[in-house]
Structures are given as C-alpha cells and as structure tokens.
Amino acid sequence: MNCRSEVLEVSVEGRQVDEAMLALLHTILLHRSTGKFHYKKEGTYSIGTVGTQDVDCDFIDFTFVRVSSDELDRVIRKAVAEFKDALGNSGSDGMGQISLEFYQKKKSRWPFSDECIPWEVWSIKVNVVNLANEQERQICREKVGEKLGEKVINIVEVINRHEYLPKMPTQSEVDNVFDTSLKDVQPYLYKITFQITDSLGTSVSTTMRRLIKDTLAL
Amino acid sequence: MDSDLSPQDKKDLDKFIKFFALKTVQVIVQARLGEKISTCSSSSPTGSDWFNLAIKDIPEVTHEAKKALAGQLPGIGRSMCVEISLKTSEGDSMELETWCLEMNEKCDKDIKVSYTVYNRLSLLLKSLLAITRVTPAYKLSRKQGHDYVILYRIYFGDVQLTGLGEGFQTVRVGIVGTPIGTITLSCAYRTNLALMSSRQFERTGPIMGIIIDHFVERPFTNMAHMHPCSYRAPGEDEGGTYAGIEDSQEVCTTSFSTSPPSQLYSSRLSYQTPGLGTVDVCHPTACTAAAHPHQMVVPGKEGGVPQVPAQPTHGTAAEHGRIPSCPTGQSPQPAPPTSCSSEVKTVSPSDALETTFTRKVGAFVNKATTQNFQQPLLQSSVSHDASDNNVTTTSLDLPFAAFAPRAYDLEENDPMVHPPPSPAPSSPLQGSLHSNSSTHSVGQPQDDFVMVDFKPAFSKDDLLPMDLGTFYREFQNPPQLASLSIDVSAQSMAEDLDSLPEKLAIYEKNIDEFDAFVDTLQ
C-alpha cells in the first residue's frame, strides 16, 4: 500500500514556531484520534468520547482546536520544543521540517523486529524569518494566522478524501494500529521526527531522529 | 436505491443524518458564541454522545433546529442552512456566512452504514470544529459585545447566498457518501469585510454638535427570526429574545466608526446591501439638492457628505426613519455654532421675503429684542401655528428642547420675523462672516437677513469686557519679543563677515578646551 504524503509549508517568526507547529499537529491529531476502545465479549467494541478544546495562540492571531487530552498535549509540546531548540541551535538560516507519521505495526517472526509501515505522513516545512520592528511583527501575526487557516483547510480537505485508513483491529491487534497508552483518547500509532536543513539548503546534513513514541525499543 | 438498503440500515441512516444535522448546528452556533469551547474526553462511553464526540447541546439551539427541520431530514434538494450575521447596536446588520448541509444524488451503495458512514460523519464533525475557527466570522464573534452581536438563523430548503455580498468565498468542510446520496457540508463566507475592518469597533465620543440619530425612532428590526448567539444557562427563560440588544439602543454614534456622526451616516449607507430592503440612500443628497442655499457644510474628518443643517435626519432603517425637513424660506444663517466651520452663502438682498419666514430659535439663546440682535440663529425648526400666531417648539428635533425659550412675542412684534425696513442693503457679507465687526453697531438691519453678533455658546462676557472676536482682533498682531528683536545698532552683515576671522582665531587658540569638553560628552 502506498503511503500518503502531504507537505505543508509555513514561514513564521521565531517565537511563533511553537504555536504554529502545535496548531497544525493538533489539528491533524484531532482527526486521527478516536475515543478509547472497550472490547466486549462478543467481539464488538464501544468507543469512548473525545472532547475538544479551543486554544488561543499568543503570538499568532489564530485559534485552533485540539483533543482534550493533557497527556497527548504534553507529548506534542515536548516534540515541538525539541524541534524548536534544534532549529535555534543548528546555526542554519532557520529552515527545518517536522514530520508526523502514522504507521501500522506488522508483527514479524523472530528474530526480525516488527515492521513499521507508514500509511500517512504529514511534513511541515518551517522557514523562520527575522523581523525588524514591531509593526512588521504585528503584520506577521495576522498573516501567519491567515496562513494557518489555509493550512487547516488543506488538512481538512485531505482528510475528507477518505482514503486509506487501517481497518479496525480486533482486541489482540489494537496495539498494532492505535496508541493505547493514553488514558483518555486513542490516536493512531504515530511518530514525530524532525530534521534541520543546513544553510546550503541540502536535505539533511544533520538528521536528528527522535522517536517520541518508541514502541520498537527492544 | 433505497430498496438495497435494509430497513434497519435505512432507519439508522436517517437517525444518523438527523443527529448529524442537529450536532452541526450546535457546533456552528457554539463557535459563534464568542467564548472558547471546552469539553472533556471520557474513556467510558456514556451512550449519549453522538459520533463519539463531546458536543454540548444548547436546548434553545436544538429547539430552533428542530423547528426549522419540522420533522424532515436534509435530503436531495432540501438543504439545511445556518446563517450567521452580525448586528450592530444601531440596528445595522450584515450577513457574514452561511453553512450548508446538502445532499446530492451521488450514492455509495457499498458503504456500510452503521460503521463507515458513522465514523465518517464523526470525522466531518471534527473538521467542522476546526473550520469554524478559521473563517473570518470567528474573530468577529470573539469580539462581540456592546457594539455588535452575532445572530444565527436556521432555515431549510434552498440555499440563499445573496446576502453575502460580492466575491464571497466557499470552503468545503467535507463530504460523506451514503447509500441514499452524498452529504456535503460547506460554508460560504463574506470576504468584503472591508467596511467592517475600517471601523475600529471602538467607542468614540460624540463630537460637539447634533448627533443625527439622537432621537431617532427605534430601528426597525426585520430580523425577528434571528437569534443571538448568546447562551443563557438552562433554567432561564428560553425565549429567543435579543439579549442585550434592547439595552443598547442608546445612540452612542460610536458604534464602530472613528468618524463623526455625519460620516457614520454616510458610511452606513454604503453598508446597506440591496437585499436589506428599501434604503433611502438618496435621502441626504435629495435634501442637499433641494436645500436652502444657506446650507451648512459640516466637514468631517474625511470630507464627508454635506449635511442638512443639523436637522436630525433619519436613523438607521429608512422605512421607519424621520423625514428631515429642509428649512424653507430664506432664513439667513450667519455665524455657526462653535463646533462647525461653515461656508455660509448669502442670498442677494434682492431676494424678497416672499416665502414663509420661519423663526429659528436655538438652544441657549435669549429672546430676541428689537435693538440688539445678538442671538445666533442656530438650527432648529420651530413651526408656526398660523392661526393663532403662536410660535411653539413643536419639533422634538431640538436637543435640550426643554431649555428653549417658550414664551415668544407675537409674530407681529417679532423683529426676526418682521425686521424693520432698511433703506439700503449693505454688503451681504457684512452680516454673515463678519458679523462681529462690532457688537453694537450692527447698523440697519436688512430686509433679508439680520445682523447679529457672533456669540459663541457658553461664552461669558462678564469676566472679559470683550467677546471672542474682539479679543482675537486685538491680539492678532502682538509686538515682537524683545529677545528676538534685532538691535538696530548691530553690525551690518559686512561687518559681521569681517569679524569672522578674529573669532576663528580665538576659537583656534582655545581648541584644547573645546576638545576636552567634547571628550566629557562621550
């Protein structure tokens, strides 16, 4: 099966990186999370309820909706913070990419480790700009807000094509499809990685691979 | 067609569509309440959360939605629409967006109703949650309050988009195929918010002068079917009244314009869309065209529409506004009140007093006497009752009407109405712009206009023995300051130039001192 890949590009000011990334990642995860599954004896299951929350950005004229799960929020914030630090420390001209990959696990026989098969990858390319004065920052606030709105519309458009989604798993296979570690919601298995582009614009001079959800650790 | 669908599936599908429609309305209206929405996730299913999403049900909204649906379901040719509009405290309204839940004929026979359709509807609701925060109306709704409120209206049937103005944009939230048709959810939103963005939605104080719609009748609201997007907790009255709008009828012109009310009026006219009923757009211009030549032009901050002399014109909606009465007759209007500058045109003395002469009485004026024409003719309309020659202040157009003098001389004795005959008309200009040439030597009053002294409102002449005009004239040419005056015995320029080399030599000698001084500055 082919992995669906979508690329979003944004140009933001340094202090807007966090919120812009959170906005887009949470919007995607909102659509890729369900309530907790409760399997019943007859092989059926019921699904818990997903709550939502509005989040106002401080540095961008924008409000986004995220799943009401503090645990998930913490995980995403941590990843974004690491990405931002990497952007700051790299000495590059502020270009990088953060990727949210949804995958399925396929059990392999020993001694081979389980395979991770991505079925959807969202790449968010970030270009950090420096602004000279407060007026430019104010304009940037509004412009980035509008841009993020457009990106949300793009995300929604892609998701509503209703292309491949993993089949609903049985109880024994639920961990191959969903991340069941959170107590209130259940997103599809995902991992967040990022890479910083060096100033020459070549892809990946330093690749920093961080596995936020490392279920492969052996 | 439907025959392929099992009865259970058909029943489920209808139920899903019905509750999807109700939840859609809830999401849209709640997103326009002006507050951040927050609901909790729950790992154990409660059984009452449709589509596995925690979306609160506001009873009022559900009631309205069910009323609009009237037992039907959105289907092919039967769309359910939620219209969001903005209404200002002055009664102006503007449609901002229309959300449409439609169905087309494209069927997906193979899809599983109870599972796939349900999950996709859930996904569509999540998309709706995200998109409702992205359209321009969201930001407006977060700032609603005193100046304007956001209203919603639910209707069923054909989609109406004409109220959105030109160049409206459409965003598709998503589609879900079902065995009986494809459900589409989209939003058409107004882009021409330029009118709104130029107004700051701030309160500005009224300028001095007459506020046009100060005494206007209550603006007619043909939006009785609109509902405010304001949630009142259950237990309160669930009537769909305009919470808060009734209270804000006080005309603070200020709604959202930094321009003075004259500008607000003219800009409000451009605000009206054709769909909003009959707007008497030409009203001020008609008055202007037919107006008296002594019209006052009130300059606004942006050079606005000339106004009829501060007659309160009609307010918001034309059909219930008050028709301004253009001043009839040849009543001259010399120096205006302090707040406005004016171009006062005068008529030639040959214009006879053939037409009805309307005595104008302004607020704060004293009764006219035959000798001393000191009252400025401010703008107001006082109508005569011809039969008994009593002049009464019938119109309520006059602010502070209670202060206007009530007892008047009979018309025959009123020098304003019947000025004493003048032998020779003097320059028309004399009486108007320079009426303050002297307080007392007004001279012979003219047939056509009366010389009066400019007496600014609120000025007292007991402290200073002169009025503003006299003061200004006297101090117009003050003597020069002594320190700035040039001594006559000072050297001429040639001598100045000659002394330069000497001065330079001295400075060069002291160059070290200068350098030390500069160092201390650094």
XYZ file of C-alpha atoms in Angstrom, chain B residues 164-478:
315
model
C -23.062 37.701 1.435
C -22.084 40.411 -0.950
C -19.817 40.165 -3.904
C -16.832 37.923 -4.013
C -17.861 35.609 -1.227
C -15.677 32.563 -0.771
C -16.688 28.979 -0.275
C -14.894 26.371 1.740
C -15.934 22.772 1.662
C -15.718 21.138 5.025
C -16.200 17.622 3.748
C -18.364 15.013 2.147
C -19.675 11.661 3.228
C -21.088 9.211 0.760
C -24.128 7.237 1.826
C -26.343 4.758 0.048
C -29.012 7.413 -0.444
C -26.810 10.278 -1.504
C -23.682 12.198 -0.681
C -23.810 14.556 2.256
C -21.874 17.767 1.708
C -21.057 20.333 4.319
C -19.738 23.670 3.173
C -19.514 27.260 4.190
C -19.907 30.386 2.107
C -18.455 33.411 3.835
C -18.364 37.046 3.094
C -14.967 38.416 2.153
C -15.950 42.003 1.802
C -15.388 42.858 5.405
C -13.506 45.962 4.400
C -16.383 48.016 5.663
C -16.041 46.363 8.963
C -12.300 46.479 9.263
C -12.145 50.195 8.665
C -14.340 50.675 11.649
C -12.447 50.026 14.756
C -15.299 48.644 16.810
C -14.295 51.116 19.422
C -16.250 53.654 21.237
C -15.537 57.221 20.282
C -17.019 60.190 21.969
C -19.613 62.148 20.096
C -18.409 65.325 18.518
C -19.839 68.565 19.576
C -22.934 69.292 17.756
C -26.039 67.464 16.972
C -25.940 63.750 16.935
C -28.032 62.842 13.968
C -29.880 59.878 15.257
C -30.051 61.006 18.780
C -33.782 60.995 18.804
C -34.414 58.512 16.120
C -37.153 56.026 16.459
C -36.278 52.542 17.384
C -34.727 50.960 14.354
C -36.981 48.526 12.712
C -35.729 45.052 13.013
C -36.904 42.713 10.394
C -34.710 40.113 11.902
C -37.209 38.782 14.332
C -36.356 35.299 13.241
C -32.709 35.771 14.002
C -31.354 34.642 17.260
C -28.434 35.897 19.201
C -25.507 33.666 19.663
C -25.529 34.038 23.380
C -26.127 31.151 25.612
C -28.144 31.512 28.713
C -27.933 28.784 31.252
C -30.822 26.408 31.438
C -33.393 27.486 33.914
C -33.658 30.922 32.467
C -36.260 31.948 30.098
C -35.727 30.231 26.837
C -37.338 32.841 24.715
C -35.305 33.822 21.780
C -35.121 37.463 22.555
C -32.257 39.663 21.751
C -30.341 39.508 24.912
C -28.641 42.762 25.386
C -29.604 44.354 22.139
C -32.627 46.029 23.589
C -30.438 47.665 26.127
C -28.084 49.169 23.709
C -30.415 51.421 21.882
C -28.821 54.475 23.298
C -27.278 56.144 20.461
C -23.793 56.350 21.019
C -22.918 57.037 17.493
C -19.865 55.446 18.212
C -20.553 52.034 17.275
C -17.550 51.390 15.220
C -16.552 54.499 13.445
C -13.913 56.958 14.345
C -15.593 59.450 12.083
C -18.111 61.899 13.377
C -21.747 61.002 13.066
C -22.085 62.674 9.728
C -19.578 60.250 8.436
C -21.204 57.414 10.192
C -24.379 58.228 8.402
C -22.834 58.352 5.020
C -20.716 55.336 5.590
C -23.637 53.443 6.938
C -25.428 53.997 3.720
C -22.758 52.231 1.831
C -23.152 49.496 4.363
C -26.562 48.542 3.226
C -26.839 45.737 0.772
C -29.597 45.597 -1.746
C -31.060 42.633 -0.018
C -31.809 44.509 3.126
C -34.826 46.295 1.976
C -35.536 49.781 0.868
C -32.882 52.104 1.941
C -33.395 55.659 1.172
C -29.897 56.115 0.011
C -30.581 59.271 -1.815
C -32.092 60.889 1.130
C -29.364 63.225 2.185
C -28.474 64.047 -1.330
C -32.025 64.847 -2.132
C -32.123 67.213 0.697
C -28.872 68.677 -0.346
C -30.025 69.263 -3.832
C -33.169 70.907 -2.805
C -31.606 72.600 0.050
C -31.595 76.080 1.053
C -28.574 77.976 -0.184
C -27.616 78.767 3.310
C -26.763 75.222 3.881
C -24.116 74.486 6.333
C -21.470 72.145 5.311
C -20.145 70.136 8.138
C -16.717 68.969 7.307
C -15.998 65.557 8.614
C -12.670 64.102 9.192
C -12.682 62.632 5.778
C -14.577 65.255 3.940
C -17.960 63.729 4.121
C -21.415 64.177 2.957
C -22.797 67.637 3.320
C -25.476 67.636 5.832
C -28.645 69.490 6.079
C -28.123 71.928 8.876
C -28.126 69.605 11.740
C -31.670 68.584 11.326
C -31.835 65.184 12.769
C -32.181 63.045 9.767
C -33.473 59.616 9.854
C -31.515 56.973 11.502
C -30.853 53.512 10.517
C -33.614 51.958 8.582
C -35.202 54.227 6.146
C -38.652 52.944 6.345
C -39.136 53.990 9.879
C -36.943 56.990 9.975
C -37.941 60.509 10.407
C -38.024 62.569 7.264
C -35.767 65.560 7.664
C -37.429 68.786 6.950
C -35.340 71.004 4.842
C -35.549 74.515 6.004
C -37.878 76.554 3.987
C -37.749 80.207 3.497
C -34.883 82.467 3.286
C -33.819 82.483 6.829
C -30.260 83.571 6.874
C -27.767 81.662 8.784
C -24.875 83.662 9.889
C -22.045 82.535 12.070
C -22.479 78.934 13.008
C -22.071 77.259 16.355
C -18.619 76.688 17.573
C -18.224 73.106 16.624
C -18.536 73.515 12.942
C -16.952 75.718 10.482
C -19.234 76.749 7.787
C -19.449 78.136 4.413
C -22.319 80.377 4.602
C -23.582 81.572 1.367
C -25.777 84.509 1.427
C -28.529 85.425 -0.836
C -28.591 88.649 -2.634
C -30.547 91.311 -0.986
C -32.982 91.281 -3.775
C -34.453 88.040 -2.582
C -37.605 89.073 -1.071
C -39.253 87.658 1.889
C -41.981 86.178 -0.113
C -41.903 82.749 1.323
C -42.712 81.701 4.777
C -40.239 83.001 7.195
C -39.532 80.552 9.874
C -38.248 81.905 13.072
C -35.414 79.794 14.200
C -34.667 79.543 17.795
C -31.617 77.869 19.100
C -30.845 76.344 22.382
C -29.371 78.638 24.977
C -30.387 81.787 23.186
C -32.081 84.704 24.752
C -35.194 86.098 23.391
C -34.639 88.466 20.572
C -35.074 92.101 21.241
C -35.602 94.775 18.716
C -32.399 96.653 19.390
C -29.792 94.111 19.975
C -29.586 91.284 17.568
C -27.205 89.176 19.441
C -28.673 85.791 19.102
C -27.088 83.461 16.704
C -29.503 81.674 14.597
C -28.869 78.133 15.431
C -30.570 75.383 13.732
C -33.827 74.101 14.834
C -37.209 74.133 13.396
C -39.956 75.928 15.006
C -43.235 75.818 13.381
C -45.839 78.433 13.487
C -49.333 77.849 14.091
C -50.587 80.376 11.663
C -53.986 80.587 13.101
C -53.098 81.833 16.499
C -49.665 83.181 15.741
C -48.101 81.296 18.465
C -44.727 80.023 17.898
C -44.189 76.802 19.608
C -41.455 74.370 19.619
C -43.270 71.519 18.126
C -40.478 69.556 16.807
C -38.503 67.449 19.126
C -35.524 67.838 16.906
C -34.046 70.375 19.151
C -31.728 68.989 21.702
C -32.288 70.270 25.149
C -35.645 71.337 23.913
C -36.685 71.908 27.449
C -34.311 74.795 27.645
C -35.561 76.557 24.593
C -37.426 79.680 25.447
C -41.096 79.058 25.224
C -42.696 82.385 25.501
C -42.408 84.357 22.374
C -43.699 87.622 21.319
C -46.440 87.545 18.934
C -45.334 87.212 15.474
C -46.202 90.730 14.533
C -43.816 92.109 17.037
C -41.094 89.691 16.409
C -38.254 91.539 14.784
C -36.878 88.353 13.424
C -39.982 87.678 11.530
C -40.649 91.190 10.519
C -37.418 93.040 10.506
C -37.641 96.765 10.368
C -37.385 98.046 6.857
C -33.938 99.009 5.776
C -33.233 101.812 3.388
C -30.259 100.367 1.630
C -28.936 96.897 1.701
C -25.362 96.755 2.704
C -22.915 94.179 1.603
C -24.273 90.715 2.032
C -21.055 89.608 3.537
C -21.260 92.044 6.292
C -23.902 90.352 8.190
C -22.624 86.888 7.969
C -18.991 86.150 8.355
C -18.019 89.365 9.898
C -20.963 89.956 11.991
C -18.716 90.511 14.912
C -17.385 93.689 13.458
C -18.938 95.440 16.301
C -21.193 94.400 18.981
C -23.358 97.354 18.918
C -23.070 98.954 15.582
C -24.998 96.465 13.737
C -26.479 99.150 11.667
C -29.641 98.959 9.852
C -30.961 95.508 9.711
C -31.547 94.329 6.240
C -34.690 93.155 4.695
C -33.331 89.741 4.030
C -31.085 88.982 6.872
C -30.415 90.211 10.276
C -27.116 91.313 11.569
C -26.232 89.581 14.684
C -23.163 89.373 16.687
C -21.361 86.179 16.932
C -21.838 84.919 20.388
C -20.375 81.556 20.968
C -22.388 79.224 23.087
C -21.336 79.019 26.685
C -19.204 82.132 26.481
C -19.453 84.595 29.273
C -18.787 88.223 28.697
C -18.838 89.361 32.237
C -15.271 88.419 33.004
C -13.698 89.958 29.989
C -15.085 93.114 28.595
C -14.821 91.781 25.118
C -16.013 88.860 23.169
C -14.002 86.269 21.421
C -13.924 88.073 18.136
C -12.776 91.286 19.624
C -10.156 89.536 21.656
C -8.864 87.835 18.584
C -8.653 91.026 16.607
C -6.871 92.874 19.303
C -4.261 90.310 19.902
C -3.758 89.411 16.316
C -0.644 91.476 15.956
C 1.268 91.283 19.119
